[in-house]
PDB file of C-alpha atoms and ligand atoms in Angstrom:
ATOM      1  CA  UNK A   1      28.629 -59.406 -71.143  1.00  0.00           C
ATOM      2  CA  UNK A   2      30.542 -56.928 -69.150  1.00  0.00           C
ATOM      3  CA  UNK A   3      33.065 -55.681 -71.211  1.00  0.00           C
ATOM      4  CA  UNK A   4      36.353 -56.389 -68.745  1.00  0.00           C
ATOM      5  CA  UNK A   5      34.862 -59.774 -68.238  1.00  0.00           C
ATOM      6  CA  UNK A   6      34.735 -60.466 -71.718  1.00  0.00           C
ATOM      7  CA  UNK A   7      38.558 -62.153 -71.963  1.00  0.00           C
ATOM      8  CA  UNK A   8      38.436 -64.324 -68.650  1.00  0.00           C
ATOM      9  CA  UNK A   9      35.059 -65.901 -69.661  1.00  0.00           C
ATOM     10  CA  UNK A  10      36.375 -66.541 -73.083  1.00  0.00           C
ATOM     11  CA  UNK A  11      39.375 -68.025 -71.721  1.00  0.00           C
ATOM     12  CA  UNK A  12      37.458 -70.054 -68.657  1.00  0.00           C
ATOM     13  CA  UNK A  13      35.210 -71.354 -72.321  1.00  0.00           C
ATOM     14  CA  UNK A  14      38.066 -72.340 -74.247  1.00  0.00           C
ATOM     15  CA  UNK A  15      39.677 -74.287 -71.301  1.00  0.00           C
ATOM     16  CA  UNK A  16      36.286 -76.091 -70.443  1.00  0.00           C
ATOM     17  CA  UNK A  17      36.076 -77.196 -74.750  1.00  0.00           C
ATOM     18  CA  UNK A  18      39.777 -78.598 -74.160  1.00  0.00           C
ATOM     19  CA  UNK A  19      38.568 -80.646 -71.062  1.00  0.00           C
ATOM     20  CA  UNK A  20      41.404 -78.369 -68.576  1.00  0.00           C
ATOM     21  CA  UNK A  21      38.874 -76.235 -66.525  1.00  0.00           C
ATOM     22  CA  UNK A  22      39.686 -76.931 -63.093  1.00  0.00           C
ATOM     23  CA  UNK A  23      36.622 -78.260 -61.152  1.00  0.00           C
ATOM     24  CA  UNK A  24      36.733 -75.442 -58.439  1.00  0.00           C
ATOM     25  CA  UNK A  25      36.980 -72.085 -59.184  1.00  0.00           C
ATOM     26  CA  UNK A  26      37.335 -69.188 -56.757  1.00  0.00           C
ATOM     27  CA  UNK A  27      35.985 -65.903 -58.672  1.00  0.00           C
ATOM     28  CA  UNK A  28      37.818 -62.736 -56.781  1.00  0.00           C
ATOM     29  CA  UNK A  29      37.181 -59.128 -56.697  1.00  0.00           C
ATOM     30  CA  UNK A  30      35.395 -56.352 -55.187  1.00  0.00           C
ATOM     31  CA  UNK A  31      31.843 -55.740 -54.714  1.00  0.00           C
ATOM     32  CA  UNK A  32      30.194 -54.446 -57.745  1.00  0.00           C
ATOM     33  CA  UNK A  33      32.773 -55.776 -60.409  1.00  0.00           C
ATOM     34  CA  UNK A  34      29.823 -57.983 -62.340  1.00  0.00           C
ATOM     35  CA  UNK A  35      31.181 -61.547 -60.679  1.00  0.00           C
ATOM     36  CA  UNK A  36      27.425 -63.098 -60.157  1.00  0.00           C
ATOM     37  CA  UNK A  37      26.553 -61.762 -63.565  1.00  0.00           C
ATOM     38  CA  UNK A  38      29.924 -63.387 -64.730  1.00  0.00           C
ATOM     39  CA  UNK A  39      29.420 -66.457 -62.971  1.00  0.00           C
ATOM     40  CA  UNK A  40      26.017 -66.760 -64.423  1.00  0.00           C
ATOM     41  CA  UNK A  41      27.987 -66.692 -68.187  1.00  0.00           C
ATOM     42  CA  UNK A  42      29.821 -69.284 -66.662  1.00  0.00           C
ATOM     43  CA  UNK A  43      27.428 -71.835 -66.136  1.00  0.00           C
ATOM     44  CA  UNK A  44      25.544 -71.114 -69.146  1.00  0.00           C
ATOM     45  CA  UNK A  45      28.453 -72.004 -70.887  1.00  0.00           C
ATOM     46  CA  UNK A  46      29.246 -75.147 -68.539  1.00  0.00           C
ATOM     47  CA  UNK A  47      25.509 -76.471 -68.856  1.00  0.00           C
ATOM     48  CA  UNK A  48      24.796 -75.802 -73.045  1.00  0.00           C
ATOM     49  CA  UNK A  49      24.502 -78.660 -75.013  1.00  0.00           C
ATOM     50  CA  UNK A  50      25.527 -77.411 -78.145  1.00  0.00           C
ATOM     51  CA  UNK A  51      28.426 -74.830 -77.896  1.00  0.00           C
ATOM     52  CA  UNK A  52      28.731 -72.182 -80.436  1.00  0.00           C
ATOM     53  CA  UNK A  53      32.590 -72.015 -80.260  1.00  0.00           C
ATOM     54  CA  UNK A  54      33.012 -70.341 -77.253  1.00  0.00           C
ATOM     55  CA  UNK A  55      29.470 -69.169 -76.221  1.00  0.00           C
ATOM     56  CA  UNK A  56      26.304 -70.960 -75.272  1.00  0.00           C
ATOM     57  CA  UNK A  57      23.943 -72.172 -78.517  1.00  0.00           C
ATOM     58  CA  UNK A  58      21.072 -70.594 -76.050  1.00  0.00           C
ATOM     59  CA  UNK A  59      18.445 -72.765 -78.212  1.00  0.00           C
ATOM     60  CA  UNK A  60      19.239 -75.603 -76.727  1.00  0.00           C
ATOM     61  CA  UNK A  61      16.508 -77.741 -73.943  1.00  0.00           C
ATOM     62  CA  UNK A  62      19.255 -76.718 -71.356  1.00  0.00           C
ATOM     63  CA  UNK A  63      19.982 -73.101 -72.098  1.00  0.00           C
ATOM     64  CA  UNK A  64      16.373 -72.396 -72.115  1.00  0.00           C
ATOM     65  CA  UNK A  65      16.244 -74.413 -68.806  1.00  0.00           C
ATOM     66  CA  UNK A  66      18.838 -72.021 -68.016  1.00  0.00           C
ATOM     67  CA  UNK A  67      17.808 -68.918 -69.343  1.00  0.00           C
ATOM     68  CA  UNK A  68      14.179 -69.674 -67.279  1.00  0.00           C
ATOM     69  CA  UNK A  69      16.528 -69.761 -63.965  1.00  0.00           C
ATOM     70  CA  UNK A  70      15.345 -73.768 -63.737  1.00  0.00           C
ATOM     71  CA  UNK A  71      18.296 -75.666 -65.297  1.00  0.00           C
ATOM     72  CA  UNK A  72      17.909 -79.080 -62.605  1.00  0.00           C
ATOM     73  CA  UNK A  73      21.688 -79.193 -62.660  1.00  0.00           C
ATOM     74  CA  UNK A  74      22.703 -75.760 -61.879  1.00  0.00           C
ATOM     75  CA  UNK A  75      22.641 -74.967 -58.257  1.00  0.00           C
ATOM     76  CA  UNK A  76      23.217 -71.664 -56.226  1.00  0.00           C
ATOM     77  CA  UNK A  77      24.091 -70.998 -52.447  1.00  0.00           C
ATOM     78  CA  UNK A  78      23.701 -67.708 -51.111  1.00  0.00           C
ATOM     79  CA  UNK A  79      23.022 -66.661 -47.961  1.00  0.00           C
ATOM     80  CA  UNK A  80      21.967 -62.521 -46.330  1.00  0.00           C
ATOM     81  CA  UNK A  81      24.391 -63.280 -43.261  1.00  0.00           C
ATOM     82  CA  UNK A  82      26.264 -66.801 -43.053  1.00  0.00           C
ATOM     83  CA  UNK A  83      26.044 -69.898 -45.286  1.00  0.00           C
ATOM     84  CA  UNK A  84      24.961 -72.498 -42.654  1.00  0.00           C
ATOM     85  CA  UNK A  85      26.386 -75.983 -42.873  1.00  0.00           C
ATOM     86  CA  UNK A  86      22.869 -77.609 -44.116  1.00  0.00           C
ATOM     87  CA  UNK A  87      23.069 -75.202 -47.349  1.00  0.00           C
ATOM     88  CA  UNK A  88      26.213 -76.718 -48.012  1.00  0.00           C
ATOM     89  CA  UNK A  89      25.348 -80.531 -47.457  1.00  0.00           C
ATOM     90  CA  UNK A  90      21.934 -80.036 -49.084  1.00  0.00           C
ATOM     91  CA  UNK A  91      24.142 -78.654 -52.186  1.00  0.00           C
ATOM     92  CA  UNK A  92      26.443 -81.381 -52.399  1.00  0.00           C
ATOM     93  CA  UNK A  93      23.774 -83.570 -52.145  1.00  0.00           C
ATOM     94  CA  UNK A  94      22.371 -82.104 -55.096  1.00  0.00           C
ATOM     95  CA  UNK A  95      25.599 -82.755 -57.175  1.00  0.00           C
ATOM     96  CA  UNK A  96      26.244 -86.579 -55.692  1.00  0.00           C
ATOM     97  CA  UNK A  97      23.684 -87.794 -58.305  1.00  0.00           C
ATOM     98  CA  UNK A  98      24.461 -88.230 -62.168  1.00  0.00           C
ATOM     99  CA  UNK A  99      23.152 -84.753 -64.371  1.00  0.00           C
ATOM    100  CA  UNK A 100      19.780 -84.700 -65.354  1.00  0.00           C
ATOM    101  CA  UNK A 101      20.330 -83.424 -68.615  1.00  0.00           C
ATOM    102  CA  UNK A 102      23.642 -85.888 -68.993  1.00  0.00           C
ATOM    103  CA  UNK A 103      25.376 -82.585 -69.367  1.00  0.00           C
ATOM    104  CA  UNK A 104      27.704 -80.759 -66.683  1.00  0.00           C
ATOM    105  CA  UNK A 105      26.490 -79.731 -63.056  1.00  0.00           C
ATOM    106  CA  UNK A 106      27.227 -76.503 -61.246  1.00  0.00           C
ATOM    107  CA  UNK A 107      26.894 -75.393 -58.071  1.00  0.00           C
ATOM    108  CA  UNK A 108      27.501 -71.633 -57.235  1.00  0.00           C
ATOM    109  CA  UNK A 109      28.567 -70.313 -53.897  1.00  0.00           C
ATOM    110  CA  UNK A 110      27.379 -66.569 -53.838  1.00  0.00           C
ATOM    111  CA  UNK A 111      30.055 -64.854 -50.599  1.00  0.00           C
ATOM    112  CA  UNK A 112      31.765 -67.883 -50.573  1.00  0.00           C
ATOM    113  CA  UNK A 113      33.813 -66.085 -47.727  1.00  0.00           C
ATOM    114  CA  UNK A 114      30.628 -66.020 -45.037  1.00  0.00           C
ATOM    115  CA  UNK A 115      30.511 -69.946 -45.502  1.00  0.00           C
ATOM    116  CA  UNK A 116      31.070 -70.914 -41.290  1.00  0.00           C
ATOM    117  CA  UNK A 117      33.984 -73.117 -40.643  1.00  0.00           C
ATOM    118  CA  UNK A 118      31.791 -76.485 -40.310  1.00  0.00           C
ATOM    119  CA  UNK A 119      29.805 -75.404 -44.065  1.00  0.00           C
ATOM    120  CA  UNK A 120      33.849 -75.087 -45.268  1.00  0.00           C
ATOM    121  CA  UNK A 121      35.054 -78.395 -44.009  1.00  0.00           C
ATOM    122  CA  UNK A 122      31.428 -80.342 -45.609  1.00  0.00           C
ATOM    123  CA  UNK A 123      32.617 -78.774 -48.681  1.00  0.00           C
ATOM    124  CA  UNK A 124      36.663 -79.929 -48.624  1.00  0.00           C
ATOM    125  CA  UNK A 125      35.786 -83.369 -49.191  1.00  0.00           C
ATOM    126  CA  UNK A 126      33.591 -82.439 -52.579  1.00  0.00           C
ATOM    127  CA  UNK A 127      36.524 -79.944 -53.500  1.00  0.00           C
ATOM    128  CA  UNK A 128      39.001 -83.125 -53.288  1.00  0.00           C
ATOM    129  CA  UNK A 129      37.278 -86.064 -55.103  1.00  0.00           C
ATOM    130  CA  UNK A 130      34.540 -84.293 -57.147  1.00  0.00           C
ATOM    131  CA  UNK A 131      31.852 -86.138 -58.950  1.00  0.00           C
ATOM    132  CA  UNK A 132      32.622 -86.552 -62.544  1.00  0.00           C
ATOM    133  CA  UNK A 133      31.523 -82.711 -64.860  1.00  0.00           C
ATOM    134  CA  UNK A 134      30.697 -80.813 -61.929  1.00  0.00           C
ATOM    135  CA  UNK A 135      31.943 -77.679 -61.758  1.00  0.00           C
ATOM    136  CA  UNK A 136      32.012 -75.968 -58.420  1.00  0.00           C
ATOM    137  CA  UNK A 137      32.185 -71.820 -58.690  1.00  0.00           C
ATOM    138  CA  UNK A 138      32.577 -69.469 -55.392  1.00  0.00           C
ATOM    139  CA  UNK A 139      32.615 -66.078 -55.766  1.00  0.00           C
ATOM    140  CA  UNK A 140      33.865 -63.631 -53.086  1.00  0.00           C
ATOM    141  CA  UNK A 141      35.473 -60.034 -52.550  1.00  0.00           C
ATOM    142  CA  UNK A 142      36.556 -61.620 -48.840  1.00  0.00           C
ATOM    143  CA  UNK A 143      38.917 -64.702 -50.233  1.00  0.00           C
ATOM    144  CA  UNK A 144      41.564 -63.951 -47.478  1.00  0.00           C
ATOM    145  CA  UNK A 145      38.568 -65.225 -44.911  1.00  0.00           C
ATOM    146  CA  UNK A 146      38.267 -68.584 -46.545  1.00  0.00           C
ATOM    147  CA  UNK A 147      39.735 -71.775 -44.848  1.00  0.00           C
ATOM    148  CA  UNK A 148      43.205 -72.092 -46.374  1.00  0.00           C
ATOM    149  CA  UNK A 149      42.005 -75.622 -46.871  1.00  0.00           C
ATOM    150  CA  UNK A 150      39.441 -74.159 -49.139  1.00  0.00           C
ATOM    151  CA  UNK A 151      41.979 -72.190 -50.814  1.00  0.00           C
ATOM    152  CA  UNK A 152      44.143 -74.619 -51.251  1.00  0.00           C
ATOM    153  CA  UNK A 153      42.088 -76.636 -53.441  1.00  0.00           C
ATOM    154  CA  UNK A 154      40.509 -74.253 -55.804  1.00  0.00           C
ATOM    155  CA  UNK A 155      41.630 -72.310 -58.466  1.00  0.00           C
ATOM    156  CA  UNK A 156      41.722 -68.436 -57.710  1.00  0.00           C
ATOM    157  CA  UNK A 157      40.967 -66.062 -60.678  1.00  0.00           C
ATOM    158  CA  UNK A 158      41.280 -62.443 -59.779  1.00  0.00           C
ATOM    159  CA  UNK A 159      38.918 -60.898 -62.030  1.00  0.00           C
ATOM    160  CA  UNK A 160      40.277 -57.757 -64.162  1.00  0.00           C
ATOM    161  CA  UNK A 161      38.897 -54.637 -62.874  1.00  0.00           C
ATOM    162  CA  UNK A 162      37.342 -51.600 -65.372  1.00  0.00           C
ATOM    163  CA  UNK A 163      39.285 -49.281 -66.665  1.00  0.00           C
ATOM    164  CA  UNK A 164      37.819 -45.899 -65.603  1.00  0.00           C
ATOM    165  CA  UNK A 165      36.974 -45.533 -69.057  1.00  0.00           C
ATOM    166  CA  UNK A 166      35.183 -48.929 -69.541  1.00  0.00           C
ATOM    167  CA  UNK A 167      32.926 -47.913 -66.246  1.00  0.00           C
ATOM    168  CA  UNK A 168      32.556 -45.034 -67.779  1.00  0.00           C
ATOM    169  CA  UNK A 169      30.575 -46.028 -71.149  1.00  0.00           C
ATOM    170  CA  UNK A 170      29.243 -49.336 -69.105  1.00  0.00           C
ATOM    171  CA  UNK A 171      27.436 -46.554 -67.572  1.00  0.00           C
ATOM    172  CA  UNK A 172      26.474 -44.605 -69.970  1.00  0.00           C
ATOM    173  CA  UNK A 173      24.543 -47.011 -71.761  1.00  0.00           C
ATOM    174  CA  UNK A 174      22.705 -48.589 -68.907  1.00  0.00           C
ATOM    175  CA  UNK A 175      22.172 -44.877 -67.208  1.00  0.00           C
ATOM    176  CA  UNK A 176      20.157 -42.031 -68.920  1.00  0.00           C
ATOM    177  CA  UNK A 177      20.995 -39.289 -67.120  1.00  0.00           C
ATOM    178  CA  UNK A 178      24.588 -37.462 -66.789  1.00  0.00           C
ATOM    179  CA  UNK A 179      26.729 -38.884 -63.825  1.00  0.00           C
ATOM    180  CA  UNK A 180      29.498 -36.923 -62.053  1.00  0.00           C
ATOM    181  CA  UNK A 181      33.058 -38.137 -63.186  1.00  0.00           C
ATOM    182  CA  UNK A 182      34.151 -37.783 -59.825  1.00  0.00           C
ATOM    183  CA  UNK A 183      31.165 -40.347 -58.659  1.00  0.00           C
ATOM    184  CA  UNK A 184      32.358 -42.611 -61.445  1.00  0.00           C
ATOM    185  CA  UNK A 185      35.877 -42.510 -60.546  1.00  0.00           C
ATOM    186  CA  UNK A 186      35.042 -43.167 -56.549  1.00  0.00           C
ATOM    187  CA  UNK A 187      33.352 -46.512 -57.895  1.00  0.00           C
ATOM    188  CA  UNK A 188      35.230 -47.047 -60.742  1.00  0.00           C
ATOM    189  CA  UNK A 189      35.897 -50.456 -59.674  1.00  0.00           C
ATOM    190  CA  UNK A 190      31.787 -50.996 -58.898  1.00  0.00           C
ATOM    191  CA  UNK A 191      30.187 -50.029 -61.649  1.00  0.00           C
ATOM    192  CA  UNK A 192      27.228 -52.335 -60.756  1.00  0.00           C
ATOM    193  CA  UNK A 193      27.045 -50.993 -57.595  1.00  0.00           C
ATOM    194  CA  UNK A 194      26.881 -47.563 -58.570  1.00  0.00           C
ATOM    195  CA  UNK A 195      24.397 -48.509 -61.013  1.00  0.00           C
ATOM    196  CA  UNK A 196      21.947 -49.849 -58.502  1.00  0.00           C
ATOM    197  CA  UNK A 197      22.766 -46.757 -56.083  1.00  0.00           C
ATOM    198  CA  UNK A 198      21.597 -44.785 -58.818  1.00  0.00           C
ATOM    199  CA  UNK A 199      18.305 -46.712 -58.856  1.00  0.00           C
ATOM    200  CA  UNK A 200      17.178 -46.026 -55.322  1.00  0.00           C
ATOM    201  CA  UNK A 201      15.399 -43.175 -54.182  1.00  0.00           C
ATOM    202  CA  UNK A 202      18.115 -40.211 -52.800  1.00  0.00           C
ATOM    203  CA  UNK A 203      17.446 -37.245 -50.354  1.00  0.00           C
ATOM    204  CA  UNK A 204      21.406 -35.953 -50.248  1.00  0.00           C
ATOM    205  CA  UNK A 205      23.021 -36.211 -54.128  1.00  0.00           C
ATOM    206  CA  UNK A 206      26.310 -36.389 -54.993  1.00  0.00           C
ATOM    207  CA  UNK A 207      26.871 -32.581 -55.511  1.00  0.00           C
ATOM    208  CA  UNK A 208      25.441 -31.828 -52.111  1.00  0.00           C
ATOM    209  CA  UNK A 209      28.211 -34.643 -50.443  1.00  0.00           C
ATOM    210  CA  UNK A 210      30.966 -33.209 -52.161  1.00  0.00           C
ATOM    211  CA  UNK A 211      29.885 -29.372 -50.844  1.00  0.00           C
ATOM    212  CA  UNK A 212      29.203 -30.436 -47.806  1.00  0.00           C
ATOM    213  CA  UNK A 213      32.739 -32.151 -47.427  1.00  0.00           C
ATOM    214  CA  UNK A 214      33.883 -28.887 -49.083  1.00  0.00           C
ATOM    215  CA  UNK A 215      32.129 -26.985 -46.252  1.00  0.00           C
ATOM    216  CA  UNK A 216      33.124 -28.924 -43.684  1.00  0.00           C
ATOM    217  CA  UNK A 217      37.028 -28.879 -44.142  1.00  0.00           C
ATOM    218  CA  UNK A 218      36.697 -25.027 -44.918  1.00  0.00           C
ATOM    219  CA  UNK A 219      34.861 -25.098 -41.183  1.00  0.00           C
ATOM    220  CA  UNK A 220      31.449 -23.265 -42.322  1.00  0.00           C
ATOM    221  CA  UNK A 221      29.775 -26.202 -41.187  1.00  0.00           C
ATOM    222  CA  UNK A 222      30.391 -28.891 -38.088  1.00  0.00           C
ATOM    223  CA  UNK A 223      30.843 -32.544 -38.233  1.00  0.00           C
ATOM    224  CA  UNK A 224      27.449 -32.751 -35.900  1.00  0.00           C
ATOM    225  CA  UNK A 225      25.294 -30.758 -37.658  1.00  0.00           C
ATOM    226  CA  UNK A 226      26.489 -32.114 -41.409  1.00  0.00           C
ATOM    227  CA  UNK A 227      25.972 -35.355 -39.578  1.00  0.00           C
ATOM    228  CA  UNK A 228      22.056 -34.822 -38.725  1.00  0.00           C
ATOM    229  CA  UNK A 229      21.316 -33.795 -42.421  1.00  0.00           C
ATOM    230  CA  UNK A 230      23.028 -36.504 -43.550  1.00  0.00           C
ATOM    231  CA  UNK A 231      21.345 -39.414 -41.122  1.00  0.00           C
ATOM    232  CA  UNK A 232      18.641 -40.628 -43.248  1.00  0.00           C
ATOM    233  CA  UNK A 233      21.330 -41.874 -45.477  1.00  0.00           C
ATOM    234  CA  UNK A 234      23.756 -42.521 -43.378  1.00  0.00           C
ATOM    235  CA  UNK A 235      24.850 -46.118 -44.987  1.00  0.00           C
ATOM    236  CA  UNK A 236      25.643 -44.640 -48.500  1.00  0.00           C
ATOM    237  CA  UNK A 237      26.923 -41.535 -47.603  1.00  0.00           C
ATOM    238  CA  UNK A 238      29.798 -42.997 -45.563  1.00  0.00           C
ATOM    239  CA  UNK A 239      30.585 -45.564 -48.069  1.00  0.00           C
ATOM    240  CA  UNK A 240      30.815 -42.472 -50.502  1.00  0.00           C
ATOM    241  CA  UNK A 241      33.595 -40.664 -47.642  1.00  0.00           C
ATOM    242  CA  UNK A 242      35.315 -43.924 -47.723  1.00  0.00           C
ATOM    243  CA  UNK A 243      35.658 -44.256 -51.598  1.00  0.00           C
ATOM    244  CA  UNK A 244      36.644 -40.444 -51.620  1.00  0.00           C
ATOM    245  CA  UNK A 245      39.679 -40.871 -49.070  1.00  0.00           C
ATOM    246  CA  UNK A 246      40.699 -44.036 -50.799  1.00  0.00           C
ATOM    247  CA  UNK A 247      40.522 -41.661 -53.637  1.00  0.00           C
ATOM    248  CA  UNK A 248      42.193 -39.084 -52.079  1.00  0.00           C
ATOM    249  CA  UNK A 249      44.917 -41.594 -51.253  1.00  0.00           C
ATOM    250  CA  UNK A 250      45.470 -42.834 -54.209  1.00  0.00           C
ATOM    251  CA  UNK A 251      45.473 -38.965 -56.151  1.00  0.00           C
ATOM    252  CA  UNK A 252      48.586 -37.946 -52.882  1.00  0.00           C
ATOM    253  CA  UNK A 253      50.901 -40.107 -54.887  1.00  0.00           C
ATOM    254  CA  UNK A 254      52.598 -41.665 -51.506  1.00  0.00           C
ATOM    255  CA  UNK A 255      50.808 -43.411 -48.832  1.00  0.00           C
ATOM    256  CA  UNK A 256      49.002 -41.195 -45.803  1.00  0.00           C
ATOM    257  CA  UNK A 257      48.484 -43.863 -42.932  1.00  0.00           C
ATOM    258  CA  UNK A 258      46.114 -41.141 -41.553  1.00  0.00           C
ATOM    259  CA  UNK A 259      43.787 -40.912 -44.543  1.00  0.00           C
ATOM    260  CA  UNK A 260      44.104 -44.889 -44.939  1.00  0.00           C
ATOM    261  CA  UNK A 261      43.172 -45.533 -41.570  1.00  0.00           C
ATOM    262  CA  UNK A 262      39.860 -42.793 -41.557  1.00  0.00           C
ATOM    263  CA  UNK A 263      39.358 -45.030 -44.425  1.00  0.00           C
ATOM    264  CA  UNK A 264      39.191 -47.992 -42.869  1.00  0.00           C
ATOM    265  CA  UNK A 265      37.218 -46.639 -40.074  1.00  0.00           C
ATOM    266  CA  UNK A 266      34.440 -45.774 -42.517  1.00  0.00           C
ATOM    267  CA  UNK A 267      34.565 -49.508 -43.953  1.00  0.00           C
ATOM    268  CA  UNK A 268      33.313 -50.944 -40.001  1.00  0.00           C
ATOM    269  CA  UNK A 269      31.384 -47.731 -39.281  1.00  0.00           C
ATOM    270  CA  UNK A 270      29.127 -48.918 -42.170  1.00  0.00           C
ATOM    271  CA  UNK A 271      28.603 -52.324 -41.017  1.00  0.00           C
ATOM    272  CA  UNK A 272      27.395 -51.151 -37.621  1.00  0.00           C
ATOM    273  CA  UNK A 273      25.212 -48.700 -39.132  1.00  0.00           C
ATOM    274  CA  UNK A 274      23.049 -51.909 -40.451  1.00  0.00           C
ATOM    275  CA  UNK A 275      22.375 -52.472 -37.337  1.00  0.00           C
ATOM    276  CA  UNK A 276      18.890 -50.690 -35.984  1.00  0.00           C
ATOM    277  CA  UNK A 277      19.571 -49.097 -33.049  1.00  0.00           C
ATOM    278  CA  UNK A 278      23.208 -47.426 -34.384  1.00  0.00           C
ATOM    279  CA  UNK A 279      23.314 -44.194 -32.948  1.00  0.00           C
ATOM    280  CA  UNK A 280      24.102 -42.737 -36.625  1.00  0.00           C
ATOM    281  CA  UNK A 281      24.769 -39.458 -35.542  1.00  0.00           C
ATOM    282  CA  UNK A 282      27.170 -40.085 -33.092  1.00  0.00           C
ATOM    283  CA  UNK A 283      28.966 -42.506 -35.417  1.00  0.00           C
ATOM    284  CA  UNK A 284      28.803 -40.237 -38.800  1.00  0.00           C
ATOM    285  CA  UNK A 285      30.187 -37.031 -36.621  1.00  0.00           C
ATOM    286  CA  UNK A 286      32.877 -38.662 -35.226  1.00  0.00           C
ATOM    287  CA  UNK A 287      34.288 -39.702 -38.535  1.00  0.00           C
ATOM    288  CA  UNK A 288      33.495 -36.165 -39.880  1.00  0.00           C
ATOM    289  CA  UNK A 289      35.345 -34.713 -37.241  1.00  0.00           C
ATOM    290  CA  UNK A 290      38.312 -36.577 -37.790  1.00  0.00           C
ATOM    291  CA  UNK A 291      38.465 -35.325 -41.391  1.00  0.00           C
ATOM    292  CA  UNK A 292      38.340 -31.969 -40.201  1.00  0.00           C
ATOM    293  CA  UNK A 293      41.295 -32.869 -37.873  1.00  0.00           C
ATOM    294  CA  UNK A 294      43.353 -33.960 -40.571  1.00  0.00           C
ATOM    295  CA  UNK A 295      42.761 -31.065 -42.601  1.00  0.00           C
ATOM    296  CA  UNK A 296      44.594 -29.003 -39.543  1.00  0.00           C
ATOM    297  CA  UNK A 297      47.954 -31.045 -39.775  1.00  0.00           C
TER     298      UNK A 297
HETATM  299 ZN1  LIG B   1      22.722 -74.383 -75.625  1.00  0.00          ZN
END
């Protein structure tokens, strides 16, 4: 388990032995805090017939169901772009029936947040007279786009966030090699994410963003022709600018609206990088230039 997940899962587990877990749960935090890989504790708990105190026997028919990823009673929505209305009906539809193992049922709702308005309101009826041990967990670092209808009827548990230095050994153990502290502290609050950045194949490292930023501000090099080396990673290297303002906003001790709202920019310039035919040049050196603009106030 995640070690600052360790106390919410054990008090979600002790609630759920005493018969007071709610029967909707709304799992909050950012991206890359561990919530699928907590919700997936969750329901292993929820579903095991034979509880070990707190944790799952994981002998029993049902955790091995579980632990195979084909428990008949455990049920997942997810969805790359919006949860359409049919995932949602075909889910509940799922959970109108009694358990097959006579045990709980669970449905998880991966981005509960990109659920559409019509998949929200085929879900409020479910959320308001649920079928007897079902548990029904949504997970999203969006809440405030849920339906307040939604919200109103769940339970909302703001999961704890790592301390930097509980990211810090996280990572250690599950990565070989040294990591910058500065890299670490940018996703301190993302450790998974970091983790599977790590993973992929990378043309610009860490050490040549944070010279290059260095290079930039000093004015040895221009936002355009930082932004052309950078292209073929456009995406990531972005997200890292906006994790280093936030950073940098954080370290100035009182709030710069210009830093914060650079910041922000970088947040929707990455989502319209996704997109195919993003000019990323164009988009990467305009936000470069801006942070050299800063620099001269
Ligand atoms: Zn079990």
């Amino acid at each position: 388990m995640l070690p600052w997940l360790k106390s919410p899962l054990q008090q979600l587990a002790e609630r759920k032995l005493s018969n007071k877990l709610h029967h909707a749960l709304l799992m909050q935090g950012p991206q890359g805090l561990g919530k699928s890989e907590f919700a997936q504790q969750l329901s292993a708990i929820l579903l095991c017939n034979n509880l070990q105190g707190i944790r799952p026997c994981e002998n029993c028919h049902s955790c091995h169901l579980h632990k195979a990823g084909s428990h008949p009673d455990k049920h997942e929505v997810r969805s790359e772009k919006q949860i359409g209305v049919d995932q949602i009906r075909d889910a509940i539809k799922k959970l109108s029936g009694s358990a097959q193992l006579s045990g709980a049922k669970v449905l998880i709702i991966y981005q509960a947040h990109s659920m559409t308005e019509s998949s929200a309101n085929a879900l409020l009826k479910t959320l308001e007279e649920p079928t007897a041990n079902t548990y029904i967990v949504m997970l999203s670092h969006k809440a405030q786009q849920l339906l307040p209808t939604i919200l109103s009827r769940c339970e909302k548990l703001a999961l704890p966030l790592p301390t930097l230095e509980q990211a810090k050994a996280w990572l250690q153990v599950h990565w070989p090699e040294k990591i910058d502290e500065r890299l670490i502290a940018m996703y301190q609050h993302s450790p998974l994410s970091l983790l599977a950045e790590l993973g992929e194949e990378q043309s610009v490292g860490f050490t040549d963003f944070t010279s290059g930023i260095d290079a930039l501000i000093k004015g040895q090099l221009d936002p355009v022709t930082l932004a052309t080396n950078w292209q073929p990673e456009a995406e990531k290297l972005v997200r890292w600018l906006q994790f280093w303002l936030a950073k940098q906003v954080q370290e100035l001790g009182e709030f710069n609206d210009k830093l914060w709202s650079l910041q922000q920019r970088c947040i929707s310039a990455q989502k319209i990088l996704r997109n195919a035919g993003a000019n990323k040049i164009l988009i990467f050196s305009s936000l470069l230039n801006e942070l050299t603009q800063l620099n001269k106030q």
